[in-house]
């Protein structure tokens, strides 16, 4: 007998992936990317993604606000659509609700979710509400669409490509620590900013679409498990090695100041902390100017070159200011091994 | 402060339905039917449905077999596609898993689900697996498609229509009682048949498609909550009254024998017991011959006239052999008020 706590999430996914498909035709991608990608036969694809948020694993009811929770439930799925370069369409929502939950709390979850849905023009078209004898469990499935030839998979990174991330990395990890009060209340004036970056991530849907339209992106993923873990997914799917330039990792002033104050090594927290929901992507070297021009356009976040792709792998090295390299250990995030929030 | 146990599932659904859509165009149906129905703009629609199975609410781990659980998770969603008349396409699966669950149990769940998927030509294209600090929670979202003009909603029943159900009613309710050992072990030789009807419902996908293709069906729903409850949904959505002919309710010999043995009133259990996953539908009177001809075709279940539609309502009466009528009380099924399994 093997228990999940000893087996882990990824071993299980490997095991169940072996069942294969009932009909392979038209399935461009199933397990192993941010979304399933299904050929609609008219030059477009359907994208399909689903994510669960489980109380006391992904959130604590007493350490978050209900509208933020609803926002996040949709946002993490939007981020998966963004990682393919797609446009989100329709969502269905499942709730398993403890009988003693306040109805107002669940209504506020929906309020936050609908505000996010309106912003991204997503219809919430149905769902299932049932009782839970344990934690509050919330699931959301989101569809999307995009041109078939523009889809950005994890698997296309090639030696010579430049690696980018959007926005600033690590804010969410700092926000989580603040939310869980790993440190006593700080004087840090950026506390609310960091908490907000954790509780209300802004999925990069517009950026993903713009990047896909350049046809210069060879691989893309959203940052949910952390830069190290997620870049390793790209390396594994693409069969390449990646080098991260330590100094190039974009860190917000608030994040630097938080790390200095509490004595945490900033780069390490930035690379291993999850839930940034920024985009990480590889670009052909000759196309980098064209891609970097995007970051100057209205409403798009900063794009930062954080490294490059080499042959070999799937492994990652980190390069310091003097050009010295060392392997980056990637433990991967496993809910069955991690303690949870 | 209002708690879910005092408020109920349906009041909550009414409340959250008021948020509306981000873009109304192309949404033919959202909340209030078996599936969401989305116009694809090419004469076809996309169907979208989702269902959760929660341990100790929908099933007990010690009273079911894992492959049957996987079968049922997909089957209940297939039944929703069947109720529109559609063809199922792709599924994503979410699991929140207790850390001490045996991996073999979850693998068996997948084995049962994949066997059902192969039978109905459904691709399982992804999902999310995470830890649960409480019960095993399983969610599945299923897409489907069909011609736009053939979709069978709940809302089209008209006075004069004839009401049908497929198959036999009540077997699943008897099977549930046997599974939960409401009665001591019986000598009933049909025990395995009744248990199987509860644990491994056969969704009526082929029948739903054939019925939709006749263009004679004015309203359709799948039987998940029970004939009384589900027919009332049709009456409410259609704005009509329905009369059920008591003697016409199709009961299997196994079910009759079980009810006689344990002293349960058969009609009452058949009308209020849920999870039959048969189809209930209304047909224009002049088309009944054409629809009944279907039941003689290979592989389709028996179709039984169980009543008719009148103006008024939304209410239901039950008519006995002498033509006497009495109102049928419908309590509705609410997970927050029911005790669960």
mmCIF file with all atom_site columns, C-alpha atoms in Angstrom, chain A residues 1-9 12-13 15-16 19-25 27 29-31 35-36 38 40 42 46 48-58 88-104 106-107 110-111 114 117-118 120-135 137 139-141 143 335-341, chain B residues 1-9 12-13 15-16 19-25 27 29-31 35-36 38 40 42 46 48-58 88-104 106-107 110-111 114 117-118 120-135 137 139-141 143 335-341:
data_model
loop_
_atom_site.group_PDB
_atom_site.id
_atom_site.type_symbol
_atom_site.label_atom_id
_atom_site.label_alt_id
_atom_site.label_comp_id
_atom_site.label_asym_id
_atom_site.label_entity_id
_atom_site.label_seq_id
_atom_site.pdbx_PDB_ins_code
_atom_site.Cartn_x
_atom_site.Cartn_y
_atom_site.Cartn_z
_atom_site.occupancy
_atom_site.B_iso_or_equiv
_atom_site.pdbx_formal_charge
_atom_site.auth_seq_id
_atom_site.auth_comp_id
_atom_site.auth_asym_id
_atom_site.auth_atom_id
_atom_site.pdbx_PDB_model_num
ATOM 1   C CA . UNK A 1 1   ? 0.000   0.000  0.000   1.00 0.00 ? 1   UNK A CA 1
ATOM 2   C CA . UNK A 1 2   ? 1.321   3.431  -1.005  1.00 0.00 ? 2   UNK A CA 1
ATOM 3   C CA . UNK A 1 3   ? -0.122  6.616  0.499   1.00 0.00 ? 3   UNK A CA 1
ATOM 4   C CA . UNK A 1 4   ? -0.308  9.944  -1.329  1.00 0.00 ? 4   UNK A CA 1
ATOM 5   C CA . UNK A 1 5   ? 1.888   11.619 1.283   1.00 0.00 ? 5   UNK A CA 1
ATOM 6   C CA . UNK A 1 6   ? 4.736   9.260  0.328   1.00 0.00 ? 6   UNK A CA 1
ATOM 7   C CA . UNK A 1 7   ? 4.051   9.164  -3.405  1.00 0.00 ? 7   UNK A CA 1
ATOM 8   C CA . UNK A 1 8   ? 3.510   12.811 -4.268  1.00 0.00 ? 8   UNK A CA 1
ATOM 9   C CA . UNK A 1 9   ? 1.496   14.765 -6.766  1.00 0.00 ? 9   UNK A CA 1
ATOM 10  C CA . UNK A 1 12  ? 0.563   10.353 -9.517  1.00 0.00 ? 12  UNK A CA 1
ATOM 11  C CA . UNK A 1 13  ? 0.112   12.626 -12.540 1.00 0.00 ? 13  UNK A CA 1
ATOM 12  C CA . UNK A 1 15  ? 0.886   7.396  -13.523 1.00 0.00 ? 15  UNK A CA 1
ATOM 13  C CA . UNK A 1 16  ? -2.574  8.545  -14.593 1.00 0.00 ? 16  UNK A CA 1
ATOM 14  C CA . UNK A 1 19  ? -4.188  6.026  -19.817 1.00 0.00 ? 19  UNK A CA 1
ATOM 15  C CA . UNK A 1 20  ? -4.005  7.994  -23.050 1.00 0.00 ? 20  UNK A CA 1
ATOM 16  C CA . UNK A 1 21  ? -6.898  9.397  -25.020 1.00 0.00 ? 21  UNK A CA 1
ATOM 17  C CA . UNK A 1 22  ? -10.140 7.912  -26.333 1.00 0.00 ? 22  UNK A CA 1
ATOM 18  C CA . UNK A 1 23  ? -9.591  9.691  -29.692 1.00 0.00 ? 23  UNK A CA 1
ATOM 19  C CA . UNK A 1 24  ? -6.225  11.319 -30.427 1.00 0.00 ? 24  UNK A CA 1
ATOM 20  C CA . UNK A 1 25  ? -7.395  13.335 -33.422 1.00 0.00 ? 25  UNK A CA 1
ATOM 21  C CA . UNK A 1 27  ? -5.808  16.947 -29.384 1.00 0.00 ? 27  UNK A CA 1
ATOM 22  C CA . UNK A 1 29  ? -1.874  19.022 -26.097 1.00 0.00 ? 29  UNK A CA 1
ATOM 23  C CA . UNK A 1 30  ? -3.437  17.310 -23.089 1.00 0.00 ? 30  UNK A CA 1
ATOM 24  C CA . UNK A 1 31  ? -1.552  16.810 -19.800 1.00 0.00 ? 31  UNK A CA 1
ATOM 25  C CA . UNK A 1 35  ? -3.937  24.276 -20.750 1.00 0.00 ? 35  UNK A CA 1
ATOM 26  C CA . UNK A 1 36  ? -5.250  21.450 -22.870 1.00 0.00 ? 36  UNK A CA 1
ATOM 27  C CA . UNK A 1 38  ? -7.924  21.191 -28.846 1.00 0.00 ? 38  UNK A CA 1
ATOM 28  C CA . UNK A 1 40  ? -11.473 23.276 -33.528 1.00 0.00 ? 40  UNK A CA 1
ATOM 29  C CA . UNK A 1 42  ? -11.328 26.147 -38.332 1.00 0.00 ? 42  UNK A CA 1
ATOM 30  C CA . UNK A 1 46  ? -10.091 25.603 -27.743 1.00 0.00 ? 46  UNK A CA 1
ATOM 31  C CA . UNK A 1 48  ? -9.269  24.203 -21.346 1.00 0.00 ? 48  UNK A CA 1
ATOM 32  C CA . UNK A 1 49  ? -7.868  24.582 -17.834 1.00 0.00 ? 49  UNK A CA 1
ATOM 33  C CA . UNK A 1 50  ? -9.015  23.872 -14.280 1.00 0.00 ? 50  UNK A CA 1
ATOM 34  C CA . UNK A 1 51  ? -7.716  24.728 -10.817 1.00 0.00 ? 51  UNK A CA 1
ATOM 35  C CA . UNK A 1 52  ? -8.789  23.980 -7.279  1.00 0.00 ? 52  UNK A CA 1
ATOM 36  C CA . UNK A 1 53  ? -8.335  26.174 -4.211  1.00 0.00 ? 53  UNK A CA 1
ATOM 37  C CA . UNK A 1 54  ? -8.621  24.183 -0.995  1.00 0.00 ? 54  UNK A CA 1
ATOM 38  C CA . UNK A 1 55  ? -9.008  25.751 2.441   1.00 0.00 ? 55  UNK A CA 1
ATOM 39  C CA . UNK A 1 56  ? -5.975  25.192 4.679   1.00 0.00 ? 56  UNK A CA 1
ATOM 40  C CA . UNK A 1 57  ? -3.930  24.081 1.657   1.00 0.00 ? 57  UNK A CA 1
ATOM 41  C CA . UNK A 1 58  ? -4.122  27.134 -0.621  1.00 0.00 ? 58  UNK A CA 1
ATOM 42  C CA . UNK A 1 88  ? -10.478 33.538 -22.051 1.00 0.00 ? 88  UNK A CA 1
ATOM 43  C CA . UNK A 1 89  ? -14.157 32.736 -22.750 1.00 0.00 ? 89  UNK A CA 1
ATOM 44  C CA . UNK A 1 90  ? -16.397 30.898 -20.281 1.00 0.00 ? 90  UNK A CA 1
ATOM 45  C CA . UNK A 1 91  ? -16.110 29.529 -16.753 1.00 0.00 ? 91  UNK A CA 1
ATOM 46  C CA . UNK A 1 92  ? -17.970 27.054 -14.561 1.00 0.00 ? 92  UNK A CA 1
ATOM 47  C CA . UNK A 1 93  ? -17.493 27.090 -10.799 1.00 0.00 ? 93  UNK A CA 1
ATOM 48  C CA . UNK A 1 94  ? -17.742 24.278 -8.244  1.00 0.00 ? 94  UNK A CA 1
ATOM 49  C CA . UNK A 1 95  ? -18.079 24.873 -4.538  1.00 0.00 ? 95  UNK A CA 1
ATOM 50  C CA . UNK A 1 96  ? -18.051 22.343 -1.709  1.00 0.00 ? 96  UNK A CA 1
ATOM 51  C CA . UNK A 1 97  ? -19.207 24.435 1.225   1.00 0.00 ? 97  UNK A CA 1
ATOM 52  C CA . UNK A 1 98  ? -19.127 23.694 4.975   1.00 0.00 ? 98  UNK A CA 1
ATOM 53  C CA . UNK A 1 99  ? -22.677 23.907 6.336   1.00 0.00 ? 99  UNK A CA 1
ATOM 54  C CA . UNK A 1 100 ? -21.604 26.499 8.903   1.00 0.00 ? 100 UNK A CA 1
ATOM 55  C CA . UNK A 1 101 ? -20.067 28.863 6.322   1.00 0.00 ? 101 UNK A CA 1
ATOM 56  C CA . UNK A 1 102 ? -21.615 32.305 6.307   1.00 0.00 ? 102 UNK A CA 1
ATOM 57  C CA . UNK A 1 103 ? -23.599 32.823 3.112   1.00 0.00 ? 103 UNK A CA 1
ATOM 58  C CA . UNK A 1 104 ? -22.244 36.381 2.991   1.00 0.00 ? 104 UNK A CA 1
ATOM 59  C CA . UNK A 1 106 ? -19.585 32.906 -0.306  1.00 0.00 ? 106 UNK A CA 1
ATOM 60  C CA . UNK A 1 107 ? -21.439 35.829 -1.854  1.00 0.00 ? 107 UNK A CA 1
ATOM 61  C CA . UNK A 1 110 ? -18.634 35.466 -6.066  1.00 0.00 ? 110 UNK A CA 1
ATOM 62  C CA . UNK A 1 111 ? -18.525 39.266 -6.007  1.00 0.00 ? 111 UNK A CA 1
ATOM 63  C CA . UNK A 1 114 ? -17.427 38.485 -11.064 1.00 0.00 ? 114 UNK A CA 1
ATOM 64  C CA . UNK A 1 117 ? -14.641 38.191 -14.843 1.00 0.00 ? 117 UNK A CA 1
ATOM 65  C CA . UNK A 1 118 ? -16.021 41.521 -16.071 1.00 0.00 ? 118 UNK A CA 1
ATOM 66  C CA . UNK A 1 120 ? -11.434 40.012 -18.578 1.00 0.00 ? 120 UNK A CA 1
ATOM 67  C CA . UNK A 1 121 ? -14.782 39.621 -20.392 1.00 0.00 ? 121 UNK A CA 1
ATOM 68  C CA . UNK A 1 122 ? -15.293 36.103 -19.004 1.00 0.00 ? 122 UNK A CA 1
ATOM 69  C CA . UNK A 1 123 ? -18.800 34.675 -18.627 1.00 0.00 ? 123 UNK A CA 1
ATOM 70  C CA . UNK A 1 124 ? -19.517 32.551 -15.571 1.00 0.00 ? 124 UNK A CA 1
ATOM 71  C CA . UNK A 1 125 ? -22.093 30.237 -17.086 1.00 0.00 ? 125 UNK A CA 1
ATOM 72  C CA . UNK A 1 126 ? -22.770 27.630 -14.435 1.00 0.00 ? 126 UNK A CA 1
ATOM 73  C CA . UNK A 1 127 ? -21.445 25.386 -11.740 1.00 0.00 ? 127 UNK A CA 1
ATOM 74  C CA . UNK A 1 128 ? -22.227 23.032 -8.930  1.00 0.00 ? 128 UNK A CA 1
ATOM 75  C CA . UNK A 1 129 ? -22.739 23.892 -5.269  1.00 0.00 ? 129 UNK A CA 1
ATOM 76  C CA . UNK A 1 130 ? -22.718 21.151 -2.681  1.00 0.00 ? 130 UNK A CA 1
ATOM 77  C CA . UNK A 1 131 ? -21.996 20.581 0.983   1.00 0.00 ? 131 UNK A CA 1
ATOM 78  C CA . UNK A 1 132 ? -18.535 19.811 2.329   1.00 0.00 ? 132 UNK A CA 1
ATOM 79  C CA . UNK A 1 133 ? -18.113 17.896 5.582   1.00 0.00 ? 133 UNK A CA 1
ATOM 80  C CA . UNK A 1 134 ? -14.601 19.415 5.764   1.00 0.00 ? 134 UNK A CA 1
ATOM 81  C CA . UNK A 1 135 ? -12.859 22.417 4.219   1.00 0.00 ? 135 UNK A CA 1
ATOM 82  C CA . UNK A 1 137 ? -13.176 23.638 -1.720  1.00 0.00 ? 137 UNK A CA 1
ATOM 83  C CA . UNK A 1 139 ? -12.903 24.678 -8.343  1.00 0.00 ? 139 UNK A CA 1
ATOM 84  C CA . UNK A 1 140 ? -13.065 26.643 -11.558 1.00 0.00 ? 140 UNK A CA 1
ATOM 85  C CA . UNK A 1 141 ? -12.788 25.452 -15.146 1.00 0.00 ? 141 UNK A CA 1
ATOM 86  C CA . UNK A 1 143 ? -12.258 27.802 -21.602 1.00 0.00 ? 143 UNK A CA 1
ATOM 87  C CA . UNK A 1 335 ? 1.217   19.868 -1.982  1.00 0.00 ? 335 UNK A CA 1
ATOM 88  C CA . UNK A 1 336 ? 1.535   16.434 -0.421  1.00 0.00 ? 336 UNK A CA 1
ATOM 89  C CA . UNK A 1 337 ? 5.014   17.195 0.863   1.00 0.00 ? 337 UNK A CA 1
ATOM 90  C CA . UNK A 1 338 ? 4.653   20.886 1.614   1.00 0.00 ? 338 UNK A CA 1
ATOM 91  C CA . UNK A 1 339 ? 2.968   21.834 4.849   1.00 0.00 ? 339 UNK A CA 1
ATOM 92  C CA . UNK A 1 340 ? 0.322   23.996 3.205   1.00 0.00 ? 340 UNK A CA 1
ATOM 93  C CA . UNK A 1 341 ? -0.574  27.460 4.399   1.00 0.00 ? 341 UNK A CA 1
ATOM 94  C CA . UNK B 2 1   ? -25.216 36.255 9.820   1.00 0.00 ? 1   UNK B CA 1
ATOM 95  C CA . UNK B 2 2   ? -26.803 33.473 7.733   1.00 0.00 ? 2   UNK B CA 1
ATOM 96  C CA . UNK B 2 3   ? -25.242 29.990 7.580   1.00 0.00 ? 3   UNK B CA 1
ATOM 97  C CA . UNK B 2 4   ? -25.478 27.682 4.575   1.00 0.00 ? 4   UNK B CA 1
ATOM 98  C CA . UNK B 2 5   ? -27.283 25.011 6.623   1.00 0.00 ? 5   UNK B CA 1
ATOM 99  C CA . UNK B 2 6   ? -30.165 27.476 7.178   1.00 0.00 ? 6   UNK B CA 1
ATOM 100 C CA . UNK B 2 7   ? -30.091 29.072 3.737   1.00 0.00 ? 7   UNK B CA 1
ATOM 101 C CA . UNK B 2 8   ? -29.826 26.077 1.397   1.00 0.00 ? 8   UNK B CA 1
ATOM 102 C CA . UNK B 2 9   ? -28.326 25.368 -1.951  1.00 0.00 ? 9   UNK B CA 1
ATOM 103 C CA . UNK B 2 12  ? -27.704 30.532 -2.823  1.00 0.00 ? 12  UNK B CA 1
ATOM 104 C CA . UNK B 2 13  ? -27.839 29.680 -6.530  1.00 0.00 ? 13  UNK B CA 1
ATOM 105 C CA . UNK B 2 15  ? -28.586 34.831 -5.196  1.00 0.00 ? 15  UNK B CA 1
ATOM 106 C CA . UNK B 2 16  ? -25.393 34.347 -7.206  1.00 0.00 ? 16  UNK B CA 1
ATOM 107 C CA . UNK B 2 19  ? -24.571 38.788 -11.181 1.00 0.00 ? 19  UNK B CA 1
ATOM 108 C CA . UNK B 2 20  ? -25.340 38.264 -14.859 1.00 0.00 ? 20  UNK B CA 1
ATOM 109 C CA . UNK B 2 21  ? -22.858 37.871 -17.670 1.00 0.00 ? 21  UNK B CA 1
ATOM 110 C CA . UNK B 2 22  ? -19.834 39.858 -18.790 1.00 0.00 ? 22  UNK B CA 1
ATOM 111 C CA . UNK B 2 23  ? -21.006 39.549 -22.424 1.00 0.00 ? 23  UNK B CA 1
ATOM 112 C CA . UNK B 2 24  ? -24.499 38.236 -23.186 1.00 0.00 ? 24  UNK B CA 1
ATOM 113 C CA . UNK B 2 25  ? -23.898 37.613 -26.909 1.00 0.00 ? 25  UNK B CA 1
ATOM 114 C CA . UNK B 2 27  ? -24.922 32.646 -24.446 1.00 0.00 ? 27  UNK B CA 1
ATOM 115 C CA . UNK B 2 29  ? -28.338 29.305 -21.643 1.00 0.00 ? 29  UNK B CA 1
ATOM 116 C CA . UNK B 2 30  ? -26.248 29.718 -18.514 1.00 0.00 ? 30  UNK B CA 1
ATOM 117 C CA . UNK B 2 31  ? -27.543 28.807 -15.053 1.00 0.00 ? 31  UNK B CA 1
ATOM 118 C CA . UNK B 2 35  ? -25.605 22.420 -19.272 1.00 0.00 ? 35  UNK B CA 1
ATOM 119 C CA . UNK B 2 36  ? -24.560 25.902 -20.265 1.00 0.00 ? 36  UNK B CA 1
ATOM 120 C CA . UNK B 2 38  ? -22.897 28.614 -25.993 1.00 0.00 ? 38  UNK B CA 1
ATOM 121 C CA . UNK B 2 40  ? -20.251 28.687 -31.628 1.00 0.00 ? 40  UNK B CA 1
ATOM 122 C CA . UNK B 2 42  ? -21.275 27.976 -37.088 1.00 0.00 ? 42  UNK B CA 1
ATOM 123 C CA . UNK B 2 46  ? -20.726 24.213 -27.116 1.00 0.00 ? 46  UNK B CA 1
ATOM 124 C CA . UNK B 2 48  ? -20.442 22.915 -20.649 1.00 0.00 ? 48  UNK B CA 1
ATOM 125 C CA . UNK B 2 49  ? -21.253 21.118 -17.405 1.00 0.00 ? 49  UNK B CA 1
ATOM 126 C CA . UNK B 2 50  ? -19.521 20.393 -14.111 1.00 0.00 ? 50  UNK B CA 1
ATOM 127 C CA . UNK B 2 51  ? -20.259 18.176 -11.107 1.00 0.00 ? 51  UNK B CA 1
ATOM 128 C CA . UNK B 2 52  ? -18.593 17.490 -7.792  1.00 0.00 ? 52  UNK B CA 1
ATOM 129 C CA . UNK B 2 53  ? -18.609 14.239 -5.822  1.00 0.00 ? 53  UNK B CA 1
ATOM 130 C CA . UNK B 2 54  ? -17.723 14.795 -2.175  1.00 0.00 ? 54  UNK B CA 1
ATOM 131 C CA . UNK B 2 55  ? -16.832 12.000 0.231   1.00 0.00 ? 55  UNK B CA 1
ATOM 132 C CA . UNK B 2 56  ? -19.428 11.506 2.981   1.00 0.00 ? 56  UNK B CA 1
ATOM 133 C CA . UNK B 2 57  ? -21.904 13.658 1.028   1.00 0.00 ? 57  UNK B CA 1
ATOM 134 C CA . UNK B 2 58  ? -22.193 11.788 -2.286  1.00 0.00 ? 58  UNK B CA 1
ATOM 135 C CA . UNK B 2 88  ? -19.678 14.682 -25.206 1.00 0.00 ? 88  UNK B CA 1
ATOM 136 C CA . UNK B 2 89  ? -16.146 15.828 -26.126 1.00 0.00 ? 89  UNK B CA 1
ATOM 137 C CA . UNK B 2 90  ? -13.473 16.614 -23.531 1.00 0.00 ? 90  UNK B CA 1
ATOM 138 C CA . UNK B 2 91  ? -13.130 16.444 -19.755 1.00 0.00 ? 91  UNK B CA 1
ATOM 139 C CA . UNK B 2 92  ? -10.847 17.901 -17.097 1.00 0.00 ? 92  UNK B CA 1
ATOM 140 C CA . UNK B 2 93  ? -10.708 16.348 -13.637 1.00 0.00 ? 93  UNK B CA 1
ATOM 141 C CA . UNK B 2 94  ? -9.943  17.918 -10.254 1.00 0.00 ? 94  UNK B CA 1
ATOM 142 C CA . UNK B 2 95  ? -9.024  15.900 -7.211  1.00 0.00 ? 95  UNK B CA 1
ATOM 143 C CA . UNK B 2 96  ? -8.482  17.093 -3.649  1.00 0.00 ? 96  UNK B CA 1
ATOM 144 C CA . UNK B 2 97  ? -6.944  14.047 -2.025  1.00 0.00 ? 97  UNK B CA 1
ATOM 145 C CA . UNK B 2 98  ? -6.377  13.209 1.661   1.00 0.00 ? 98  UNK B CA 1
ATOM 146 C CA . UNK B 2 99  ? -2.647  12.596 2.221   1.00 0.00 ? 99  UNK B CA 1
ATOM 147 C CA . UNK B 2 100 ? -3.349  9.158  3.691   1.00 0.00 ? 100 UNK B CA 1
ATOM 148 C CA . UNK B 2 101 ? -5.392  7.977  0.683   1.00 0.00 ? 101 UNK B CA 1
ATOM 149 C CA . UNK B 2 102 ? -3.997  4.894  -0.966  1.00 0.00 ? 102 UNK B CA 1
ATOM 150 C CA . UNK B 2 103 ? -2.581  5.750  -4.384  1.00 0.00 ? 103 UNK B CA 1
ATOM 151 C CA . UNK B 2 104 ? -4.052  2.487  -5.683  1.00 0.00 ? 104 UNK B CA 1
ATOM 152 C CA . UNK B 2 106 ? -7.100  6.901  -6.829  1.00 0.00 ? 106 UNK B CA 1
ATOM 153 C CA . UNK B 2 107 ? -5.618  4.900  -9.695  1.00 0.00 ? 107 UNK B CA 1
ATOM 154 C CA . UNK B 2 110 ? -9.076  6.816  -12.902 1.00 0.00 ? 110 UNK B CA 1
ATOM 155 C CA . UNK B 2 111 ? -9.304  3.306  -14.336 1.00 0.00 ? 111 UNK B CA 1
ATOM 156 C CA . UNK B 2 114 ? -11.188 6.002  -18.412 1.00 0.00 ? 114 UNK B CA 1
ATOM 157 C CA . UNK B 2 117 ? -14.533 7.694  -21.258 1.00 0.00 ? 117 UNK B CA 1
ATOM 158 C CA . UNK B 2 118 ? -13.501 5.174  -23.907 1.00 0.00 ? 118 UNK B CA 1
ATOM 159 C CA . UNK B 2 120 ? -18.376 7.400  -24.822 1.00 0.00 ? 120 UNK B CA 1
ATOM 160 C CA . UNK B 2 121 ? -15.373 8.600  -26.843 1.00 0.00 ? 121 UNK B CA 1
ATOM 161 C CA . UNK B 2 122 ? -14.522 11.290 -24.273 1.00 0.00 ? 122 UNK B CA 1
ATOM 162 C CA . UNK B 2 123 ? -10.952 12.577 -23.942 1.00 0.00 ? 123 UNK B CA 1
ATOM 163 C CA . UNK B 2 124 ? -9.676  13.308 -20.447 1.00 0.00 ? 124 UNK B CA 1
ATOM 164 C CA . UNK B 2 125 ? -7.313  16.141 -21.321 1.00 0.00 ? 125 UNK B CA 1
ATOM 165 C CA . UNK B 2 126 ? -6.094  17.483 -17.998 1.00 0.00 ? 126 UNK B CA 1
ATOM 166 C CA . UNK B 2 127 ? -6.902  18.418 -14.460 1.00 0.00 ? 127 UNK B CA 1
ATOM 167 C CA . UNK B 2 128 ? -5.584  19.488 -11.108 1.00 0.00 ? 128 UNK B CA 1
ATOM 168 C CA . UNK B 2 129 ? -4.515  17.258 -8.235  1.00 0.00 ? 129 UNK B CA 1
ATOM 169 C CA . UNK B 2 130 ? -4.012  18.728 -4.813  1.00 0.00 ? 130 UNK B CA 1
ATOM 170 C CA . UNK B 2 131 ? -4.094  17.773 -1.160  1.00 0.00 ? 131 UNK B CA 1
ATOM 171 C CA . UNK B 2 132 ? -7.257  17.812 0.936   1.00 0.00 ? 132 UNK B CA 1
ATOM 172 C CA . UNK B 2 133 ? -7.067  18.246 4.697   1.00 0.00 ? 133 UNK B CA 1
ATOM 173 C CA . UNK B 2 134 ? -10.541 16.666 4.847   1.00 0.00 ? 134 UNK B CA 1
ATOM 174 C CA . UNK B 2 135 ? -12.616 14.476 2.538   1.00 0.00 ? 135 UNK B CA 1
ATOM 175 C CA . UNK B 2 137 ? -13.335 15.740 -3.357  1.00 0.00 ? 137 UNK B CA 1
ATOM 176 C CA . UNK B 2 139 ? -14.734 17.426 -9.707  1.00 0.00 ? 139 UNK B CA 1
ATOM 177 C CA . UNK B 2 140 ? -15.175 16.902 -13.420 1.00 0.00 ? 140 UNK B CA 1
ATOM 178 C CA . UNK B 2 141 ? -15.994 19.416 -16.142 1.00 0.00 ? 141 UNK B CA 1
ATOM 179 C CA . UNK B 2 143 ? -17.661 19.824 -22.811 1.00 0.00 ? 143 UNK B CA 1
ATOM 180 C CA . UNK B 2 335 ? -27.454 18.802 0.281   1.00 0.00 ? 335 UNK B CA 1
ATOM 181 C CA . UNK B 2 336 ? -27.381 21.301 3.114   1.00 0.00 ? 336 UNK B CA 1
ATOM 182 C CA . UNK B 2 337 ? -30.644 19.975 4.532   1.00 0.00 ? 337 UNK B CA 1
ATOM 183 C CA . UNK B 2 338 ? -30.275 16.303 3.681   1.00 0.00 ? 338 UNK B CA 1
ATOM 184 C CA . UNK B 2 339 ? -28.136 14.206 5.922   1.00 0.00 ? 339 UNK B CA 1
ATOM 185 C CA . UNK B 2 340 ? -25.878 12.969 3.147   1.00 0.00 ? 340 UNK B CA 1
ATOM 186 C CA . UNK B 2 341 ? -24.927 9.353  2.674   1.00 0.00 ? 341 UNK B CA 1
#
